[in-house]
């Protein structure tokens, strides 16, 4: 157990729907990162939050949004889902955003 | 644009041999590099990192080498064991704010 908790582990939903993925960082970590991993794209950085504030944005679609709450957990919202959104979504956390981070076990999203 | 790539998508080694996984990067401004190991069904697991003010760093059975002149990063695993079988990713970034990952190399250990 890495200490980073992601729920749910698996999610199957239909095209056009909206889902929310949840991440609880390791105790004491202020930074949360979201990554998407698909077969043809590898690990793609989506977004980084530090202590509730957005710090960096990657190739995150406008249909996707995220936030980090006062208790430091984070949610990634995916809307108007398309088949191509099927992927593993990983959350990672770190203490200060300046060092390597710890990944959770991911949420496998399947859009049908 | 920025890119991180791997020379070999797959690598097979004999158990007990040393493994070397290579990685090229293109962003000269990158000052932080990291290797992750990902086993099937699990999230990436931190192995070792290195900052640009160093050219070598050692951990337990692993060594990372950084050659900034040719923008090359390598991971050496000593005395490879069956448990080392996984996909290995290198990543680079300016700090750890926005790591860019390579496609990964699958390491297979032959008995």
CSV table of C-alpha atoms in Angstrom, one decimal:
chain,number,residue,atom,x,y,z
A,1,UNK,CA,0.0,0.0,0.0
A,2,UNK,CA,1.6,3.3,-1.2
A,3,UNK,CA,-0.5,5.4,1.1
A,4,UNK,CA,-2.3,7.1,-1.8
A,5,UNK,CA,-5.9,5.9,-2.1
A,6,UNK,CA,-7.9,6.0,-5.2
A,7,UNK,CA,-11.5,5.1,-5.6
A,8,UNK,CA,-13.2,3.5,-7.4
A,9,UNK,CA,-10.7,0.9,-8.7
A,10,UNK,CA,-12.9,0.1,-11.7
A,11,UNK,CA,-15.6,2.1,-13.4
A,12,UNK,CA,-17.6,1.2,-16.5
A,13,UNK,CA,-19.9,3.8,-17.9
A,14,UNK,CA,-21.5,4.8,-21.2
A,15,UNK,CA,-20.5,7.5,-23.7
A,16,UNK,CA,-21.8,10.9,-22.8
A,17,UNK,CA,-21.9,10.3,-19.1
A,18,UNK,CA,-20.0,12.0,-16.3
A,19,UNK,CA,-17.8,10.4,-13.6
A,20,UNK,CA,-15.9,11.5,-10.6
A,21,UNK,CA,-12.6,9.9,-9.6
A,22,UNK,CA,-11.4,10.4,-6.1
A,23,UNK,CA,-7.9,10.5,-4.6
A,24,UNK,CA,-6.7,10.8,-1.0
A,25,UNK,CA,-3.0,11.7,-0.8
A,26,UNK,CA,-0.5,10.2,1.7
A,27,UNK,CA,-0.7,11.7,5.1
A,28,UNK,CA,1.3,15.0,5.1
A,29,UNK,CA,1.5,15.4,1.4
A,30,UNK,CA,0.2,18.7,0.0
A,31,UNK,CA,0.6,18.1,-3.7
A,32,UNK,CA,-1.7,15.9,-5.8
A,33,UNK,CA,-1.1,15.1,-9.4
A,34,UNK,CA,-3.4,13.4,-11.9
A,35,UNK,CA,-2.1,11.3,-14.8
A,36,UNK,CA,-3.9,9.4,-17.6
A,37,UNK,CA,-2.3,6.1,-18.8
A,38,UNK,CA,-3.6,4.6,-22.1
A,39,UNK,CA,-1.9,2.0,-24.2
A,40,UNK,CA,-0.9,4.4,-27.0
A,41,UNK,CA,0.0,7.4,-24.9
A,42,UNK,CA,1.9,6.2,-21.9
A,43,UNK,CA,1.5,8.3,-18.8
A,44,UNK,CA,0.2,11.7,-19.6
A,45,UNK,CA,0.2,14.5,-17.1
A,46,UNK,CA,-3.2,16.1,-16.5
A,47,UNK,CA,-3.0,18.5,-13.6
A,48,UNK,CA,-1.2,19.4,-10.4
A,49,UNK,CA,-2.7,20.9,-7.2
A,50,UNK,CA,-0.8,22.1,-4.2
A,51,UNK,CA,-2.6,22.8,-1.0
A,52,UNK,CA,-5.8,23.5,-2.8
A,53,UNK,CA,-4.5,25.6,-5.6
A,54,UNK,CA,-3.9,24.6,-9.2
A,55,UNK,CA,-0.1,24.7,-9.9
A,56,UNK,CA,0.3,23.2,-13.3
A,57,UNK,CA,-1.8,22.0,-16.2
A,58,UNK,CA,-0.9,19.4,-18.8
A,59,UNK,CA,-2.9,18.2,-21.8
A,60,UNK,CA,-6.1,18.1,-19.9
A,61,UNK,CA,-9.3,18.3,-22.0
A,62,UNK,CA,-11.9,21.0,-21.4
A,63,UNK,CA,-14.3,18.2,-20.6
A,64,UNK,CA,-12.1,17.2,-17.6
A,65,UNK,CA,-11.8,19.2,-14.4
A,66,UNK,CA,-10.3,18.7,-11.0
A,67,UNK,CA,-10.1,20.2,-7.6
A,68,UNK,CA,-8.4,19.8,-4.3
A,69,UNK,CA,-10.4,20.2,-1.2
A,70,UNK,CA,-9.4,21.7,2.2
A,71,UNK,CA,-8.8,18.2,3.6
A,72,UNK,CA,-6.4,17.8,0.6
A,73,UNK,CA,-8.3,15.0,-1.1
A,74,UNK,CA,-8.8,15.6,-4.8
A,75,UNK,CA,-11.4,14.7,-7.4
A,76,UNK,CA,-11.1,14.4,-11.1
A,77,UNK,CA,-14.3,15.0,-13.0
A,78,UNK,CA,-14.7,13.6,-16.5
A,79,UNK,CA,-17.7,14.6,-18.5
A,80,UNK,CA,-19.2,13.9,-21.9
A,81,UNK,CA,-17.2,10.8,-21.9
A,82,UNK,CA,-16.0,9.3,-25.2
A,83,UNK,CA,-14.7,5.8,-26.0
A,84,UNK,CA,-11.2,7.3,-26.2
A,85,UNK,CA,-11.3,8.3,-22.6
A,86,UNK,CA,-11.0,4.7,-21.5
A,87,UNK,CA,-7.8,4.5,-19.6
A,88,UNK,CA,-6.1,4.1,-16.3
A,89,UNK,CA,-6.2,7.3,-14.2
A,90,UNK,CA,-3.5,7.7,-11.6
A,91,UNK,CA,-3.2,10.0,-8.8
A,92,UNK,CA,0.1,10.8,-7.1
A,93,UNK,CA,1.1,12.8,-4.1
A,94,UNK,CA,4.2,14.5,-2.7
A,95,UNK,CA,5.1,16.6,0.2
A,96,UNK,CA,6.1,19.8,-1.5
A,97,UNK,CA,5.8,19.3,-5.2
A,98,UNK,CA,9.6,19.4,-5.6
A,99,UNK,CA,10.5,15.8,-5.3
A,100,UNK,CA,9.4,12.4,-6.7
A,101,UNK,CA,6.0,11.4,-5.9
A,102,UNK,CA,4.0,8.4,-4.8
A,103,UNK,CA,1.3,6.9,-7.1
A,104,UNK,CA,-1.9,5.3,-6.1
A,105,UNK,CA,-3.1,2.0,-7.7
A,106,UNK,CA,-5.3,3.8,-10.2
A,107,UNK,CA,-8.8,3.8,-11.4
A,108,UNK,CA,-9.5,1.8,-14.6
A,109,UNK,CA,-12.2,3.7,-16.6
A,110,UNK,CA,-14.0,1.8,-19.4
A,111,UNK,CA,-16.3,3.8,-21.6
A,112,UNK,CA,-18.7,1.7,-23.6
B,1,UNK,CA,8.1,20.0,-28.1
B,2,UNK,CA,9.3,18.2,-25.0
B,3,UNK,CA,9.7,14.5,-25.3
B,4,UNK,CA,11.2,11.7,-23.4
B,5,UNK,CA,11.9,8.5,-25.2
B,6,UNK,CA,13.3,5.1,-24.7
B,7,UNK,CA,15.8,3.4,-27.0
B,8,UNK,CA,14.4,-0.1,-26.5
B,9,UNK,CA,10.8,-1.0,-25.9
B,10,UNK,CA,11.6,-4.4,-24.5
B,11,UNK,CA,14.6,-5.9,-22.8
B,12,UNK,CA,15.2,-9.5,-21.9
B,13,UNK,CA,18.0,-10.5,-19.5
B,14,UNK,CA,19.1,-13.6,-17.7
B,15,UNK,CA,18.5,-13.8,-14.0
B,16,UNK,CA,21.6,-12.7,-12.1
B,17,UNK,CA,22.8,-10.5,-15.0
B,18,UNK,CA,22.9,-6.7,-14.8
B,19,UNK,CA,20.2,-4.8,-16.7
B,20,UNK,CA,20.7,-1.4,-18.3
B,21,UNK,CA,17.6,0.6,-19.4
B,22,UNK,CA,18.3,3.7,-21.5
B,23,UNK,CA,16.3,6.9,-21.9
B,24,UNK,CA,16.8,10.0,-24.0
B,25,UNK,CA,15.3,13.4,-23.2
B,26,UNK,CA,15.0,16.6,-25.2
B,27,UNK,CA,14.3,19.4,-22.8
B,28,UNK,CA,17.6,21.1,-21.9
B,29,UNK,CA,15.8,22.9,-19.1
B,30,UNK,CA,14.9,19.7,-17.3
B,31,UNK,CA,16.7,19.5,-13.9
B,32,UNK,CA,15.0,16.6,-12.4
B,33,UNK,CA,14.9,13.0,-13.6
B,34,UNK,CA,13.2,10.0,-12.1
B,35,UNK,CA,12.7,6.3,-12.8
B,36,UNK,CA,9.6,4.4,-12.0
B,37,UNK,CA,8.7,0.7,-12.1
B,38,UNK,CA,5.2,-0.5,-12.9
B,39,UNK,CA,4.1,-4.0,-12.3
B,40,UNK,CA,1.0,-5.4,-13.9
B,41,UNK,CA,-2.1,-4.0,-12.3
B,42,UNK,CA,-0.3,-1.6,-10.1
B,43,UNK,CA,0.6,2.1,-10.1
B,44,UNK,CA,4.1,3.3,-10.9
B,45,UNK,CA,6.5,2.8,-8.0
B,46,UNK,CA,9.4,5.2,-7.4
B,47,UNK,CA,12.8,3.6,-7.9
B,48,UNK,CA,15.4,6.4,-7.9
B,49,UNK,CA,15.7,10.1,-8.9
B,50,UNK,CA,18.6,12.4,-9.8
B,51,UNK,CA,19.0,16.1,-10.1
B,52,UNK,CA,20.9,17.8,-12.9
B,53,UNK,CA,23.7,18.8,-10.5
B,54,UNK,CA,24.7,15.2,-10.3
B,55,UNK,CA,25.7,12.6,-12.9
B,56,UNK,CA,25.4,9.5,-10.8
B,57,UNK,CA,23.3,8.3,-7.9
B,58,UNK,CA,23.1,4.9,-6.4
B,59,UNK,CA,20.4,3.1,-4.5
B,60,UNK,CA,19.9,-0.5,-3.4
B,61,UNK,CA,20.9,-2.6,-6.5
B,62,UNK,CA,20.1,0.4,-8.8
B,63,UNK,CA,22.2,3.2,-10.2
B,64,UNK,CA,21.0,6.1,-12.3
B,65,UNK,CA,23.4,7.8,-14.6
B,66,UNK,CA,22.8,11.2,-16.2
B,67,UNK,CA,24.7,12.6,-19.1
B,68,UNK,CA,23.5,16.1,-19.7
B,69,UNK,CA,25.8,16.6,-22.7
B,70,UNK,CA,23.9,14.1,-24.8
B,71,UNK,CA,20.7,14.3,-22.8
B,72,UNK,CA,20.8,10.7,-21.8
B,73,UNK,CA,19.6,8.9,-18.7
B,74,UNK,CA,20.1,5.3,-17.8
B,75,UNK,CA,19.0,2.9,-15.1
B,76,UNK,CA,21.3,0.0,-14.1
B,77,UNK,CA,19.9,-2.9,-12.1
B,78,UNK,CA,22.5,-5.2,-10.6
B,79,UNK,CA,22.0,-8.9,-10.3
B,80,UNK,CA,18.5,-8.9,-11.9
B,81,UNK,CA,15.9,-10.9,-10.1
B,82,UNK,CA,12.5,-12.3,-11.2
B,83,UNK,CA,10.8,-9.6,-9.2
B,84,UNK,CA,12.4,-7.0,-11.3
B,85,UNK,CA,10.2,-7.9,-14.2
B,86,UNK,CA,8.1,-4.9,-14.9
B,87,UNK,CA,7.7,-1.9,-17.2
B,88,UNK,CA,10.3,0.9,-16.4
B,89,UNK,CA,9.5,4.5,-17.1
B,90,UNK,CA,11.9,7.4,-17.1
B,91,UNK,CA,10.5,10.9,-16.5
B,92,UNK,CA,12.0,14.4,-16.7
B,93,UNK,CA,10.8,17.8,-15.6
B,94,UNK,CA,11.7,21.2,-14.3
B,95,UNK,CA,11.4,20.3,-10.6
B,96,UNK,CA,8.7,17.7,-10.1
B,97,UNK,CA,5.9,20.0,-11.0
B,98,UNK,CA,5.0,18.4,-14.3
B,99,UNK,CA,6.9,15.3,-15.0
B,100,UNK,CA,7.0,14.1,-18.6
B,101,UNK,CA,7.1,10.3,-18.9
B,102,UNK,CA,8.6,8.1,-21.6
B,103,UNK,CA,6.7,5.3,-23.2
B,104,UNK,CA,8.3,2.6,-21.0
B,105,UNK,CA,10.6,-0.4,-21.4
B,106,UNK,CA,9.4,-3.8,-20.5
B,107,UNK,CA,12.0,-5.8,-18.7
B,108,UNK,CA,11.7,-9.6,-18.8
B,109,UNK,CA,13.9,-11.9,-16.7
B,110,UNK,CA,14.8,-15.2,-18.1
B,111,UNK,CA,15.5,-18.0,-15.6
